[in-house]
Amino acid sequence: MAEVTASMVKELRDKSGAGMMDCKKALAETSGDMEAAVDWLRTKGLATASKKSSRTAAEGLVGVAVNGTTGTAVEVNSETDFVAKNDQFQDFVRTVTQLAIETGDDVEALAAASYPTGGTVADALTTNIATIGENQTLRRARRLSVTQGAVVPYVHNAAAPGLGKIGVLVALESSAPSEKLEALGKQLAMHVAAAFPLALDESGIDSEVIARERAIAQEKAAESGKPAEVVAKMVDGAVAKFVKENALLNQLFVMDGKTKISDVVAAAAKEAGAPIVLKDYVRFQLGEGIEKKESDFAAEVAAAAGV
């Protein structure tokens, strides 16, 4: 059986929101497998319904930019939060986000793009690493566009204009006045930042994610001791609830807690006197899905000193 350390318990607590002793037991039951431990806690009703990306750890910046009816979001990672406050690093992220309007989602194409001061984006990144003295990576990019309408950007707790730890784009296809679309897009983007939808609609949720939810619901329902047909209905209900809560158009608007996002869009369209389609969205949260290794600074210093 794998040794369960205090740092493992802390990490699981951060991921699940469960108590310390429950986390320790979950890790023991799953031989230290972090993902399996999260699922174990959830089958016991001891963890939140989904692992929030806000619990992950990585530094850097997310940039968002819009030009006309096209917008982009880009994430550039660094080793420490200190670098994210560096003017040179911020200028790099801001520039690269603008360049991504042309290159799109392909990070390799973005890295190969010409940088305004000479060379390529990859060259500029190499220079940053050398001068700032810390490793940095161009992690991902996403572009949205509409034929007619607006792509509205939003940065939650911005570190600088267009830069922060959570960047959102909302694409609205419509002939409605731009000021109406900008106002609606800003509200929807703030909702996306807070509610963390997994997809625009139910069909967009990954089948593997749904299968995992079904397996968890099955194990929880089976513990009820109820007849098989009742258990089956419980499982179907739990999965349906999960899908509804994680599809953007079905979510309840965070600003009133009762109106579905699809109805918010419909009401705005009625007021504007023109159809409005929420075509797509992007939500980049810094470090999402990255596991950052915990380090013991004292131990590192001792090792470097040969102690």
PDB file of N, CA, C and O in Angstrom, residues 298-307:
ATOM      1  N   ALA A 298      13.112  24.303   2.102  1.00  0.00           N
ATOM      2  CA  ALA A 298      14.218  24.036   3.024  1.00  0.00           C
ATOM      3  C   ALA A 298      15.005  22.809   2.578  1.00  0.00           C
ATOM      4  O   ALA A 298      16.239  22.790   2.607  1.00  0.00           O
ATOM      5  N   ALA A 299      14.266  21.782   2.132  1.00  0.00           N
ATOM      6  CA  ALA A 299      14.928  20.559   1.681  1.00  0.00           C
ATOM      7  C   ALA A 299      15.735  20.823   0.414  1.00  0.00           C
ATOM      8  O   ALA A 299      16.837  20.278   0.238  1.00  0.00           O
ATOM      9  N   GLU A 300      15.189  21.669  -0.478  1.00  0.00           N
ATOM     10  CA  GLU A 300      15.907  21.983  -1.715  1.00  0.00           C
ATOM     11  C   GLU A 300      17.213  22.725  -1.416  1.00  0.00           C
ATOM     12  O   GLU A 300      18.249  22.459  -2.018  1.00  0.00           O
ATOM     13  N   VAL A 301      17.161  23.651  -0.483  1.00  0.00           N
ATOM     14  CA  VAL A 301      18.362  24.402  -0.108  1.00  0.00           C
ATOM     15  C   VAL A 301      19.398  23.463   0.514  1.00  0.00           C
ATOM     16  O   VAL A 301      20.597  23.530   0.193  1.00  0.00           O
ATOM     17  N   ALA A 302      18.915  22.578   1.371  1.00  0.00           N
ATOM     18  CA  ALA A 302      19.822  21.619   2.014  1.00  0.00           C
ATOM     19  C   ALA A 302      20.480  20.714   0.987  1.00  0.00           C
ATOM     20  O   ALA A 302      21.681  20.435   1.053  1.00  0.00           O
ATOM     21  N   ALA A 303      19.671  20.272  -0.001  1.00  0.00           N
ATOM     22  CA  ALA A 303      20.212  19.379  -1.039  1.00  0.00           C
ATOM     23  C   ALA A 303      21.252  20.105  -1.868  1.00  0.00           C
ATOM     24  O   ALA A 303      22.294  19.563  -2.222  1.00  0.00           O
ATOM     25  N   ALA A 304      20.949  21.369  -2.207  1.00  0.00           N
ATOM     26  CA  ALA A 304      21.887  22.152  -3.032  1.00  0.00           C
ATOM     27  C   ALA A 304      23.199  22.409  -2.276  1.00  0.00           C
ATOM     28  O   ALA A 304      24.266  22.489  -2.886  1.00  0.00           O
ATOM     29  N   ALA A 305      23.107  22.493  -0.958  1.00  0.00           N
ATOM     30  CA  ALA A 305      24.296  22.735  -0.125  1.00  0.00           C
ATOM     31  C   ALA A 305      25.031  21.442   0.205  1.00  0.00           C
ATOM     32  O   ALA A 305      26.080  21.462   0.847  1.00  0.00           O
ATOM     33  N   GLY A 306      24.454  20.319  -0.237  1.00  0.00           N
ATOM     34  CA  GLY A 306      25.086  19.031   0.023  1.00  0.00           C
ATOM     35  C   GLY A 306      24.931  18.560   1.443  1.00  0.00           C
ATOM     36  O   GLY A 306      25.739  17.757   1.934  1.00  0.00           O
ATOM     37  N   VAL A 307      23.898  19.073   2.155  1.00  0.00           N
ATOM     38  CA  VAL A 307      23.680  18.677   3.542  1.00  0.00           C
ATOM     39  C   VAL A 307      23.042  17.296   3.578  1.00  0.00           C
ATOM     40  O   VAL A 307      22.074  17.060   2.857  1.00  0.00           O
TER      41      VAL A 307
END
